[in-house]
Amino acid sequence: GAALLEADRRVDSGCPYCGVGCQLTYHVKDGKIVKVTGRDGPANHGRLCVKGRYGFDYPAHRQRLTQPLIRKPGIAKDPQGELDPADPLAAFRPASWEEALDFAADGLKRIIAEHGKHALAGFGSAKGSNEEAYLFQKLVRTGFGTNNVDHCTRLCHASSVVALLEGVGSGAVSNPVADVQHAEVVVVIGSNPIVNHPVAATFIKNAVKKGTTQLILMDPRRTELARHAAYHLPFRPDSDVALLNALLHVIVTEGLVDEEFVRLRTENYEALKQNVLAYSPEAMAPICGIDARTLREVARLYARSRASMILWGMGVSQHVHGTDNVRCLIALAMVTGQIGRPGTGLHPLRGQNNVQGASDVGLIPMCFPDYLRVDDEAARAKFERLWGVPLDGQPGLTVVEIIDAACAGRIKGMYIEGENPAMSDPNSNHAREGLASLEHLIVQDLFMTETAYFADVILPASAYAEKTGTFTNTDRIVQIGRQAVTPPGEARQDLWIIQEIARRLGLDWNYQGPREVFEEMRSAMPSIAGISWERLEREGHVTYPCASETDPGQPVIFTERFPTPSGRARIVPADIIPADERPDADYPLVLITGRQLEHWHTGSMTRRASVLDAIEPAPTVSVHPLDLEGIGAEAGDVLTVESRRGRIALFARADDGIPRGSVFIPFCYYEAAANRLTNQALDPYAKIAELKYCAVRVRKGGTV
Ligand code: SF4
């Protein structure tokens, strides 16, 4: 009770979960976190959601890995197998750090000698700090010698980043979430922020409540945010381009274009204009399921308002036409001049607490830090000078491509730090086959994850609250996460582990801590050149781009020009490309996957957070009540959901916000892994998988 909550120490830090980047204080007693309270950070103003406030006890969970493990000889990796809940470590034996690190590095060296450097790949983590992500990509590029390095951004906003880099020259947001209070119109599309960015959603709700902001929600599901919306457009899953081109058609044909902005600040408008003429609201209404009058009203509202802002999520990005969806959103902002001012702009709501930062520091296969392309000679020369080794100029493979290459025998060895592709990758039976076929797999994590099950060596790592580092939130705000407690047993900090592997690969690294790594990052990245560690300590947070120590940082960008070669934004038209796998007679329903409020991504943390797991303890599939009736089932019954790739059983939840003909499954439950069903078809530009759409069938019965 009260005595337990009387903390010995308080440590100011941040939330380990989502990209909103709430600041918080850990209350520590007897070496354990006993309570969390919100701080007055720029993104949360003291607020926290249920994950940030109550999801703090996973680091102390009894299943933490506390010593290095090496796979016992002769134990096969079975892609269809599951962890034995009674003895999840059965396939492994304990090892000393010295032995485990030597074993890990020797395996990498053997593969380079036998198969060449491109037979190796690394997955870093968007949950680690900027310093960890920077060192991890530097290790793969300079120690392995390949650009085969990626992380879960590929499964999240890769398409947004590709479209934004092409259109406006920068992959990050133009305005912070808090700018919704300056907007007259806020468009939220393909995002469920009340669940996935809860504190950000509170600012949207506050703005609406004040009466100065109108919300337009575009989502096939009627989520809780719809209650706050002036318009909810429940468009058909997969019809994003039809919907958005219809809005552009209205703007272009009804004289709603900001002619001056288009003339001075954009290029390629004529091509867009010609293209959208074929997409009248009347023609698109039967395709997207929204009547023409509503489409016209919404287009006028967005275009005419003093300031309109667009926020979007995975519902937009995780399609084979994800890049096209975002091109349409960019075009909307450009033709109406709704960008470059407070309360306007484009905001892809970033998922993980550091997915923005991890991408910025180069944890992606085609770019060095600050998005300099690896196939650009000047960029390569810059990093060869800085890092002192020759670098490869071929863009590397992406997440799904790496798994495909492992299945095909071209990737032989991997180092996976803090990612769980056995759960998070599309078509996870295929992903597990790829992991199982590796000759050498190093996994660095907190728990025996579904991915670690396939490892040859497991390195026990540190949780967010057990280390110090910088993190960059969805608003481009850099903040410090501070160590509050020590890792258990022999678990070590990730920065130390990465360096030990690097040294064994012949790299002369001797960083004394995150501060020193941050200094090197600053010298390599003009975007954060003005952000010093001292400044972060003093000011609590600094927004990039930040060119010098006197630059306050720029929350709103693109005010004068775009960071493109011409200084103008490029408008790119898009046409309708259907989903890779449409429903048919055998698989008549659409599967939409996503997250839920209490659980985080693959569940490895939140399912071990006692309060969160108590609230949502079991896998569910949400179905419209009439569709449930159609299969003779009720809420609470067990349903079996099957696609061409796999089958899972889980409990039915009735939800009349789910469109008829679709079902929704969160992907965090290992016992009913939604990604066993999903399709690995890729967007051709961004290589993001179509996690938001595939064909399934559902029947009553099965065993959870
Ligand atoms: Fe953490 Fe995101 Fe919740 Fe804030 S909104 S407390 S960052 S999970």
XYZ file of C-alpha atoms and ligand atoms in Angstrom:
712
model
C 0.000 0.000 0.000
C 1.122 3.507 0.867
C 4.493 2.392 2.268
C 5.273 0.573 -0.950
C 4.632 3.708 -2.971
C 6.956 5.816 -0.793
C 9.816 6.003 -3.268
C 13.516 6.214 -2.374
C 14.343 8.018 -5.608
C 12.677 9.816 -8.486
C 14.170 9.746 -11.952
C 12.969 12.023 -14.749
C 12.738 10.072 -17.978
C 10.347 9.261 -20.839
C 7.747 6.683 -21.794
C 9.080 3.514 -23.451
C 6.045 2.910 -25.640
C 4.685 5.147 -28.377
C 6.001 7.946 -30.569
C 4.051 10.660 -28.750
C 7.061 10.853 -26.420
C 5.461 11.668 -23.077
C 7.852 12.752 -20.335
C 7.463 11.002 -17.004
C 9.073 10.392 -13.633
C 9.974 6.921 -12.382
C 9.472 6.464 -8.649
C 11.975 3.847 -7.495
C 12.002 1.870 -4.251
C 14.442 -0.907 -3.365
C 15.753 -0.949 -6.927
C 12.314 -1.372 -8.477
C 9.954 1.054 -10.202
C 6.853 1.344 -8.030
C 5.033 4.222 -9.674
C 5.084 6.499 -12.697
C 3.841 10.079 -12.874
C 3.576 12.429 -15.836
C 5.855 15.438 -16.315
C 5.223 18.655 -18.141
C 6.863 17.639 -21.426
C 6.146 19.384 -24.721
C 4.126 16.442 -26.043
C 2.145 15.532 -22.932
C 1.766 18.497 -20.524
C 1.720 16.074 -17.585
C -0.652 13.585 -19.228
C 0.000 9.850 -19.614
C -2.068 7.010 -21.045
C -2.628 3.634 -19.432
C 0.538 2.157 -20.982
C 2.828 4.923 -19.799
C 1.247 5.145 -16.352
C 0.806 1.462 -15.518
C 2.975 -0.508 -17.943
C 6.177 -0.106 -15.916
C 6.750 -3.470 -14.217
C 7.808 -5.576 -17.224
C 11.553 -4.988 -16.563
C 11.144 -6.819 -13.236
C 9.191 -9.734 -14.735
C 10.365 -13.193 -13.653
C 10.879 -14.206 -17.294
C 13.669 -11.650 -17.881
C 16.717 -13.171 -19.507
C 19.500 -12.788 -16.969
C 22.397 -14.604 -18.590
C 23.708 -15.240 -22.109
C 22.424 -18.431 -23.719
C 23.825 -20.676 -26.454
C 21.726 -23.172 -28.366
C 22.351 -26.769 -27.310
C 23.904 -28.857 -30.062
C 21.531 -31.011 -32.097
C 18.361 -29.075 -31.229
C 16.679 -28.328 -34.544
C 14.907 -25.054 -35.267
C 11.315 -25.963 -36.081
C 9.495 -23.156 -37.909
C 6.163 -24.658 -36.920
C 7.236 -25.163 -33.326
C 6.224 -23.052 -30.360
C 8.027 -22.119 -27.174
C 7.361 -24.693 -24.479
C 5.603 -22.538 -21.868
C 6.758 -24.901 -19.099
C 10.417 -24.586 -20.065
C 10.919 -21.899 -22.722
C 14.706 -22.051 -22.390
C 14.897 -25.832 -22.937
C 16.805 -25.526 -26.199
C 19.588 -23.406 -24.664
C 22.418 -23.623 -22.148
C 23.825 -20.756 -20.079
C 27.135 -19.257 -21.161
C 29.523 -16.607 -19.902
C 29.504 -13.236 -21.674
C 32.990 -13.940 -22.996
C 31.930 -17.236 -24.540
C 28.627 -15.903 -25.891
C 30.183 -12.819 -27.488
C 33.014 -14.845 -29.036
C 30.486 -17.373 -30.328
C 28.314 -14.575 -31.750
C 31.180 -12.794 -33.497
C 32.888 -15.990 -34.735
C 29.646 -17.015 -36.464
C 29.487 -13.681 -38.264
C 33.152 -13.928 -39.325
C 32.654 -17.488 -40.574
C 29.736 -16.432 -42.775
C 31.678 -13.499 -44.242
C 34.585 -15.872 -45.015
C 32.392 -18.567 -46.560
C 29.594 -16.603 -48.231
C 30.668 -12.969 -48.384
C 29.559 -9.881 -46.490
C 26.156 -9.610 -48.181
C 25.115 -12.942 -46.639
C 24.741 -11.027 -43.359
C 21.985 -8.673 -42.206
C 20.968 -6.815 -39.080
C 17.653 -5.699 -37.622
C 18.075 -2.880 -35.115
C 15.355 -1.482 -32.917
C 13.048 1.507 -32.870
C 12.733 0.950 -29.118
C 16.398 1.611 -28.504
C 17.994 5.032 -28.160
C 19.385 7.117 -31.006
C 22.873 6.166 -29.832
C 22.107 2.439 -29.950
C 20.516 2.724 -33.393
C 23.442 4.777 -34.677
C 26.024 2.294 -33.404
C 24.023 -0.674 -34.675
C 23.841 0.644 -38.252
C 27.498 1.674 -38.048
C 28.383 -1.872 -36.958
C 26.502 -3.446 -39.884
C 27.968 -0.969 -42.386
C 31.552 -0.980 -41.153
C 31.871 -4.348 -39.389
C 29.692 -6.579 -41.570
C 30.432 -4.452 -44.687
C 26.876 -4.368 -46.036
C 23.872 -2.035 -46.024
C 21.533 -4.912 -45.142
C 20.277 -3.115 -42.046
C 16.697 -2.161 -41.332
C 14.108 -2.039 -38.579
C 10.380 -1.916 -38.021
C 9.966 1.450 -39.732
C 9.697 -0.729 -42.836
C 6.465 -2.181 -41.463
C 5.151 1.146 -40.291
C 5.713 4.416 -42.188
C 8.191 3.419 -44.929
C 5.674 4.452 -47.581
C 5.048 7.787 -45.857
C 8.776 8.473 -45.759
C 9.264 7.583 -49.443
C 6.387 9.811 -50.548
C 7.451 12.670 -48.263
C 11.104 12.536 -49.363
C 9.965 12.550 -52.992
C 7.396 15.289 -52.459
C 8.731 17.671 -49.842
C 12.337 16.513 -49.357
C 11.986 15.458 -45.709
C 10.503 12.297 -44.228
C 9.485 13.758 -40.879
C 6.384 15.656 -39.795
C 5.885 19.281 -40.832
C 4.056 20.320 -37.642
C 3.805 18.906 -34.104
C 0.638 17.183 -32.897
C -0.053 20.029 -30.458
C -0.600 22.255 -33.498
C -4.100 20.792 -33.783
C -5.110 23.561 -31.373
C -4.259 26.107 -34.096
C -6.133 24.232 -36.821
C -9.670 24.993 -37.932
C -9.893 21.598 -39.590
C -8.082 18.423 -38.539
C -8.184 15.394 -40.836
C -7.332 12.067 -39.217
C -7.085 9.259 -41.760
C -6.183 5.591 -41.283
C -5.327 6.141 -37.662
C -6.885 5.265 -34.328
C -5.036 7.691 -32.059
C -7.213 7.104 -28.982
C -5.706 3.617 -28.932
C -2.313 4.076 -30.555
C -1.308 7.648 -29.675
C -3.607 8.219 -26.711
C -2.132 11.418 -25.331
C -1.951 12.931 -28.829
C -5.644 12.099 -29.165
C -6.416 14.099 -26.026
C -5.096 17.253 -27.733
C -7.341 16.572 -30.742
C -10.340 16.055 -28.469
C -9.514 19.223 -26.496
C -9.303 21.273 -29.701
C -12.698 19.974 -30.863
C -14.248 20.608 -27.464
C -13.035 24.216 -27.493
C -15.259 24.688 -30.533
C -12.565 26.154 -32.765
C -11.591 22.950 -34.579
C -13.636 20.579 -36.714
C -12.486 16.978 -36.998
C -12.857 14.936 -40.166
C -12.210 11.255 -39.485
C -11.591 9.028 -42.497
C -11.469 5.397 -41.454
C -13.277 2.218 -42.504
C -13.791 1.509 -38.798
C -15.990 3.687 -36.632
C -13.488 4.088 -33.829
C -14.086 5.990 -30.607
C -12.709 9.179 -32.153
C -15.755 9.273 -34.453
C -17.790 10.597 -31.503
C -15.741 13.789 -31.688
C -15.850 14.163 -35.466
C -17.935 16.584 -37.524
C -17.627 14.042 -40.339
C -16.766 10.371 -40.211
C -16.114 8.906 -43.658
C -16.168 5.099 -43.278
C -14.685 4.444 -46.700
C -14.264 0.918 -47.998
C -10.989 -0.700 -46.965
C -8.480 -0.335 -49.821
C -10.267 2.603 -51.518
C -8.015 5.385 -50.161
C -6.842 6.670 -53.558
C -10.396 6.779 -54.921
C -11.524 8.783 -51.884
C -8.583 11.207 -51.878
C -8.573 11.751 -55.636
C -12.280 12.596 -55.419
C -11.455 15.292 -52.852
C -8.681 16.602 -55.118
C -11.116 16.605 -58.034
C -13.493 18.871 -56.117
C -10.684 21.237 -55.130
C -9.335 21.432 -58.676
C -12.716 21.851 -60.405
C -14.455 24.151 -57.906
C -11.823 26.882 -57.826
C -10.522 25.933 -54.377
C -6.864 25.744 -55.421
C -4.440 28.167 -53.745
C -3.096 29.383 -57.098
C -0.320 31.501 -55.653
C 1.027 28.732 -53.433
C 0.894 26.266 -56.319
C 2.721 28.709 -58.625
C 5.436 29.755 -56.186
C 6.026 26.655 -54.099
C 5.158 23.532 -56.086
C 5.852 21.746 -59.345
C 3.954 19.207 -61.452
C 0.505 20.578 -60.584
C -0.744 20.275 -64.170
C -0.137 16.513 -64.162
C -2.149 16.169 -60.960
C -4.950 18.327 -62.338
C -5.241 16.261 -65.510
C -5.156 13.054 -63.520
C -7.851 13.877 -60.974
C -10.321 15.105 -63.587
C -11.271 11.450 -64.092
C -12.060 11.018 -60.368
C -15.293 12.906 -59.814
C -17.065 12.295 -56.488
C -19.998 10.862 -58.426
C -17.710 8.320 -60.131
C -15.813 7.493 -56.935
C -18.792 7.227 -54.570
C -19.633 3.624 -55.540
C -15.957 2.657 -55.190
C -15.170 4.262 -51.836
C -18.665 3.970 -50.385
C -18.978 7.667 -49.448
C -21.713 9.697 -51.146
C -20.695 12.463 -53.536
C -22.308 15.247 -51.509
C -20.256 14.374 -48.421
C -17.081 14.178 -50.500
C -17.755 17.660 -51.869
C -18.517 19.122 -48.424
C -15.394 17.662 -46.873
C -13.153 18.855 -49.728
C -14.543 22.390 -49.417
C -14.165 22.391 -45.641
C -10.524 21.291 -45.798
C -9.574 23.673 -48.623
C -11.356 26.799 -47.366
C -10.349 26.701 -43.715
C -7.777 29.164 -42.394
C -5.583 26.254 -41.286
C -6.072 22.541 -42.000
C -3.841 19.745 -40.762
C -3.666 16.071 -41.793
C -2.567 13.295 -39.418
C -2.350 9.684 -40.539
C -1.315 6.232 -39.449
C -0.807 2.666 -40.610
C -4.251 2.526 -42.211
C -2.767 4.719 -44.919
C 0.747 3.333 -45.083
C 0.379 -0.463 -44.869
C -0.919 -1.143 -48.372
C 0.663 -2.074 -51.679
C -0.468 1.448 -52.622
C 0.744 3.016 -49.370
C 3.109 5.411 -51.157
C 0.300 6.464 -53.506
C -2.023 7.074 -50.562
C 0.518 9.457 -49.039
C 1.181 11.136 -52.401
C -2.525 12.028 -52.436
C -2.350 13.473 -48.909
C 0.680 15.560 -49.888
C -1.164 16.762 -52.994
C -4.148 17.827 -50.847
C -1.909 20.001 -48.673
C -0.038 21.428 -51.661
C -2.932 22.412 -53.909
C -4.643 24.184 -51.024
C -1.486 25.720 -49.497
C -2.313 24.038 -46.199
C 1.318 23.690 -45.125
C 4.126 25.828 -43.733
C 2.039 27.608 -41.088
C 0.929 26.730 -37.532
C -2.102 24.442 -37.568
C -1.484 23.140 -41.083
C 0.718 20.484 -42.610
C 1.333 16.771 -42.750
C 1.839 14.572 -39.696
C 2.461 10.820 -40.070
C 1.914 9.691 -36.464
C 5.044 7.672 -35.718
C 4.523 4.423 -33.821
C 7.499 3.421 -31.693
C 9.044 5.760 -29.140
C 12.150 6.120 -31.320
C 11.168 5.099 -34.837
C 11.746 8.675 -35.996
C 15.191 8.823 -34.424
C 16.255 5.340 -35.532
C 15.448 6.254 -39.144
C 17.165 9.640 -38.810
C 20.419 8.045 -37.625
C 20.566 5.637 -40.569
C 18.990 2.401 -39.343
C 17.628 1.916 -42.871
C 19.224 0.126 -45.836
C 19.301 2.930 -48.378
C 20.549 5.839 -46.273
C 23.356 6.912 -43.984
C 22.468 9.236 -41.066
C 20.374 12.267 -42.031
C 18.968 10.441 -45.086
C 22.103 10.719 -47.235
C 21.790 7.966 -49.854
C 24.363 5.188 -49.693
C 24.589 5.226 -53.508
C 25.543 8.916 -53.522
C 29.297 9.183 -53.896
C 29.714 12.403 -51.930
C 27.661 10.990 -49.043
C 29.695 7.800 -49.025
C 32.949 9.765 -49.034
C 31.724 11.800 -46.060
C 31.011 8.719 -43.962
C 34.162 6.927 -45.118
C 36.120 9.893 -43.760
C 34.174 9.929 -40.503
C 34.199 6.182 -39.886
C 37.622 5.462 -41.398
C 36.625 2.412 -43.459
C 35.520 1.844 -47.075
C 31.722 1.586 -47.359
C 29.461 -0.343 -49.690
C 27.514 1.760 -52.197
C 24.698 -0.690 -52.871
C 21.447 -0.013 -51.002
C 20.776 -2.989 -48.750
C 17.765 -5.255 -48.426
C 14.695 -4.237 -46.439
C 13.004 -6.172 -43.598
C 10.746 -8.360 -45.730
C 13.404 -8.759 -48.427
C 15.912 -9.953 -45.821
C 13.489 -12.607 -44.608
C 12.781 -13.645 -48.223
C 16.530 -13.843 -48.861
C 16.952 -15.999 -45.734
C 14.258 -18.378 -47.018
C 16.089 -18.492 -50.360
C 19.426 -19.220 -48.653
C 21.082 -15.950 -49.662
C 21.128 -14.437 -46.159
C 22.928 -16.874 -43.849
C 23.444 -14.908 -40.679
C 21.617 -12.196 -38.740
C 22.018 -10.015 -35.694
C 18.584 -8.986 -34.357
C 18.532 -6.412 -31.596
C 15.197 -5.762 -29.891
C 12.920 -6.757 -32.752
C 10.536 -9.662 -32.991
C 10.034 -10.468 -36.688
C 8.594 -13.906 -35.884
C 5.569 -11.961 -34.623
C 5.695 -8.657 -36.462
C 6.550 -9.624 -40.036
C 3.789 -10.377 -42.509
C 3.024 -14.049 -43.200
C 4.874 -15.063 -40.059
C 5.005 -18.748 -40.968
C 7.213 -17.648 -43.852
C 9.169 -15.286 -41.570
C 9.737 -18.126 -39.093
C 10.964 -20.375 -41.925
C 13.470 -17.675 -42.831
C 14.673 -17.325 -39.239
C 14.883 -21.101 -38.808
C 16.962 -21.521 -41.960
C 19.709 -19.111 -40.851
C 23.071 -20.695 -40.139
C 23.765 -18.150 -37.432
C 21.269 -15.981 -35.563
C 22.181 -13.607 -32.739
C 19.210 -12.243 -30.774
C 19.602 -9.470 -28.221
C 16.469 -8.952 -26.152
C 14.845 -8.776 -22.737
C 12.790 -11.943 -22.981
C 12.679 -15.280 -24.736
C 10.700 -13.909 -27.672
C 9.247 -15.915 -30.537
C 12.272 -14.714 -32.558
C 14.807 -15.672 -29.879
C 13.381 -19.212 -30.090
C 15.280 -19.534 -33.416
C 18.540 -18.054 -32.117
C 21.944 -19.684 -31.920
C 23.005 -17.266 -29.243
C 20.896 -14.962 -27.057
C 22.343 -11.842 -25.447
C 20.311 -10.567 -22.460
C 19.788 -6.833 -22.890
C 18.495 -3.856 -20.942
C 15.027 -2.320 -20.726
C 14.320 1.355 -21.403
C 14.405 2.269 -17.716
C 17.755 0.524 -17.272
C 19.808 2.824 -19.509
C 20.295 6.413 -20.598
C 20.002 7.775 -24.120
C 18.240 10.185 -26.437
C 14.944 9.499 -28.170
C 13.179 11.428 -30.937
C 9.399 11.570 -30.880
C 6.883 11.947 -33.684
C 7.156 15.768 -33.435
C 10.957 15.689 -34.138
C 11.570 16.496 -30.467
C 14.790 15.025 -29.026
C 14.575 14.125 -25.304
C 16.644 12.177 -22.784
C 15.510 8.874 -21.293
C 17.394 8.372 -18.023
C 18.388 5.203 -16.258
C 16.247 4.524 -13.187
C 17.095 0.927 -12.289
C 19.850 -1.620 -13.034
C 19.491 -4.566 -15.414
C 18.860 -7.871 -13.576
C 21.476 -10.601 -13.195
C 24.048 -10.489 -15.951
C 21.847 -8.604 -18.432
C 23.871 -5.768 -19.947
C 23.229 -2.432 -21.589
C 22.754 -2.636 -25.340
C 25.399 -0.038 -26.112
C 27.995 -2.212 -24.352
C 26.858 -5.377 -26.164
C 26.969 -3.758 -29.622
C 30.463 -2.453 -28.912
C 31.696 -5.858 -27.728
C 30.510 -7.446 -30.994
C 32.121 -4.577 -32.944
C 35.471 -5.072 -31.199
C 35.432 -8.764 -32.005
C 34.914 -7.876 -35.673
C 38.092 -5.805 -35.552
C 36.581 -2.356 -35.041
C 38.490 -0.120 -32.679
C 35.540 1.234 -30.723
C 35.773 2.641 -27.276
C 32.766 4.875 -26.639
C 32.531 5.661 -22.958
C 28.771 6.119 -23.032
C 25.794 7.559 -24.885
C 27.057 11.112 -24.608
C 30.142 10.341 -26.631
C 28.111 8.560 -29.296
C 25.714 11.510 -29.416
C 28.648 13.869 -30.019
C 29.713 11.796 -33.044
C 26.121 11.802 -34.342
C 25.955 15.588 -34.026
C 29.123 15.993 -36.037
C 27.696 13.760 -38.796
C 24.133 15.114 -38.882
C 23.497 18.808 -39.690
C 19.840 18.339 -38.623
C 20.872 18.003 -34.966
C 24.164 19.937 -35.058
C 22.845 22.523 -32.599
C 21.603 19.999 -30.037
C 24.192 19.364 -27.348
C 23.759 16.919 -24.487
C 24.080 19.851 -22.053
C 21.285 21.629 -23.851
C 19.047 18.578 -23.600
C 19.791 18.407 -19.870
C 19.146 22.120 -19.428
C 16.126 22.623 -21.683
C 14.596 19.147 -21.312
C 13.924 18.830 -25.042
C 15.023 20.360 -28.347
C 13.267 20.105 -31.705
C 15.254 19.501 -34.890
C 16.134 20.836 -37.439
C 18.464 22.717 -35.155
C 21.486 24.137 -36.938
C 23.383 25.830 -34.100
C 23.411 26.046 -30.323
C 21.531 29.336 -30.504
C 18.861 27.920 -32.864
C 15.715 27.291 -30.786
C 14.736 24.433 -33.148
C 11.925 24.485 -35.651
C 8.579 22.891 -34.687
C 6.931 24.150 -37.917
C 8.967 23.640 -41.102
C 8.552 24.389 -44.821
C 7.579 27.979 -43.984
C 9.610 29.498 -46.847
C 10.866 26.639 -48.984
C 11.013 22.867 -49.161
C 14.345 21.052 -48.698
C 14.221 19.750 -52.281
C 16.793 20.584 -54.973
C 14.426 23.194 -56.486
C 13.067 24.410 -53.162
C 9.582 23.502 -54.393
C 7.355 20.584 -53.455
C 6.761 17.986 -56.127
C 3.128 16.964 -56.569
C 2.828 13.345 -57.722
C -0.486 12.033 -59.061
C -1.676 8.528 -58.210
C -4.084 6.050 -59.728
C -6.025 3.195 -58.174
C -4.047 -0.004 -57.608
C -6.114 -2.778 -55.994
C -5.020 -4.721 -52.936
C -2.833 -7.723 -53.699
C -5.343 -10.234 -52.339
C -9.043 -9.443 -52.696
C -11.805 -11.436 -50.956
C -13.331 -14.241 -53.047
C -15.697 -17.174 -52.616
C -13.139 -19.186 -50.582
C -11.903 -16.334 -48.400
C -14.788 -13.855 -48.392
C -13.772 -11.448 -45.606
C -11.147 -8.717 -45.263
C -8.676 -8.924 -42.368
C -7.521 -5.616 -40.877
C -4.722 -5.918 -38.307
C -3.670 -3.318 -35.766
C -3.035 -2.570 -32.127
C -5.090 -2.125 -28.996
C -4.797 0.394 -26.184
C -3.273 -1.807 -23.494
C -0.780 -3.742 -25.578
C 2.279 -2.708 -27.413
C 3.129 -4.222 -30.800
C 4.183 -7.873 -30.413
C 3.302 -7.879 -26.722
C 6.734 -8.852 -25.402
C 6.667 -5.925 -22.957
C 3.003 -5.204 -22.222
C 1.916 -8.808 -21.884
C 4.442 -8.934 -19.068
C 3.134 -5.702 -17.529
C 0.721 -6.954 -14.866
C -1.942 -4.227 -15.011
C -2.077 -4.116 -18.798
C -2.224 -7.878 -19.194
C -4.952 -8.080 -16.574
C -7.114 -5.673 -18.583
C -6.588 -7.406 -21.943
C -5.473 -10.962 -21.210
C -6.619 -12.897 -24.281
C -6.614 -12.681 -28.078
C -9.776 -11.388 -29.702
C -11.169 -10.847 -33.159
C -13.618 -7.964 -33.561
C -16.536 -8.685 -35.878
C -19.701 -6.770 -36.772
C -22.613 -8.275 -34.767
C -24.566 -9.090 -37.939
C -21.565 -10.905 -39.417
C -21.228 -12.796 -36.129
C -24.867 -13.772 -36.376
C -24.239 -14.892 -39.954
C -21.755 -17.518 -38.787
C -23.975 -18.561 -35.889
C -21.663 -17.194 -33.217
C -21.872 -14.789 -30.296
C -19.424 -12.513 -28.531
C -17.109 -14.642 -26.372
C -17.256 -17.702 -28.641
C -14.041 -19.067 -30.057
C -13.654 -18.390 -33.783
C -11.117 -19.802 -36.202
C -9.782 -17.288 -38.705
C -7.944 -18.660 -41.694
C -6.136 -17.201 -44.684
C -4.210 -18.901 -47.486
C -1.133 -18.687 -45.260
C -2.227 -19.761 -41.817
C -4.911 -20.275 -39.223
C -5.481 -18.968 -35.681
C -8.242 -19.331 -33.084
C -9.353 -16.507 -30.802
C -12.328 -15.086 -28.921
C -15.066 -13.170 -30.750
C -15.731 -9.567 -29.787
C -18.849 -7.886 -31.203
C -18.148 -4.389 -32.537
C -20.607 -2.539 -34.730
C -17.844 -0.066 -35.638
C -16.224 -2.784 -37.769
C -17.427 -2.584 -41.376
C -19.561 -5.515 -42.538
C -17.379 -8.006 -44.382
C -14.235 -7.182 -42.403
C -12.678 -8.448 -39.177
C -10.085 -6.753 -36.965
C -7.329 -8.582 -35.052
C -4.599 -7.035 -32.853
C -1.194 -8.532 -33.616
C 0.194 -8.720 -30.070
C -0.892 -12.232 -29.033
C 1.680 -14.993 -29.506
C -0.985 -17.653 -28.942
C -2.994 -16.356 -31.905
C -0.458 -14.436 -33.962
C -2.387 -12.311 -36.472
C 0.597 -12.175 -38.778
C 0.294 -15.900 -39.443
C -2.555 -14.748 -41.700
C -1.254 -11.552 -43.308
C 0.097 -11.116 -46.815
C 3.732 -10.180 -47.504
C 2.925 -8.403 -50.808
C 4.926 -5.175 -50.942
C 4.395 -1.598 -51.978
C 6.877 -1.353 -54.892
C 8.344 1.986 -53.792
C 8.673 1.579 -50.030
C 8.735 -2.240 -49.663
C 6.139 -1.976 -46.901
C 3.837 -4.988 -46.603
C 0.058 -4.957 -46.958
C -0.656 -5.599 -43.284
C -4.005 -3.795 -43.445
C -5.665 -5.971 -46.049
C -5.882 -9.653 -46.928
C -8.612 -12.225 -47.511
C -9.739 -14.569 -44.719
C -12.593 -16.871 -43.776
C -14.075 -17.280 -40.317
C -15.901 -20.170 -38.691
C -17.160 -20.873 -35.220
C -15.010 -23.222 -33.122
C -11.350 -23.960 -32.531
C -8.989 -23.991 -29.555
C -7.253 -20.907 -28.215
Fe 3.507 6.545 -23.504
Fe 2.428 7.088 -25.853
Fe 0.889 6.698 -23.741
Fe 2.383 8.885 -23.921
S 0.675 8.336 -25.249
S 2.115 7.596 -22.105
S 4.217 8.089 -24.957
S 2.213 5.175 -24.727
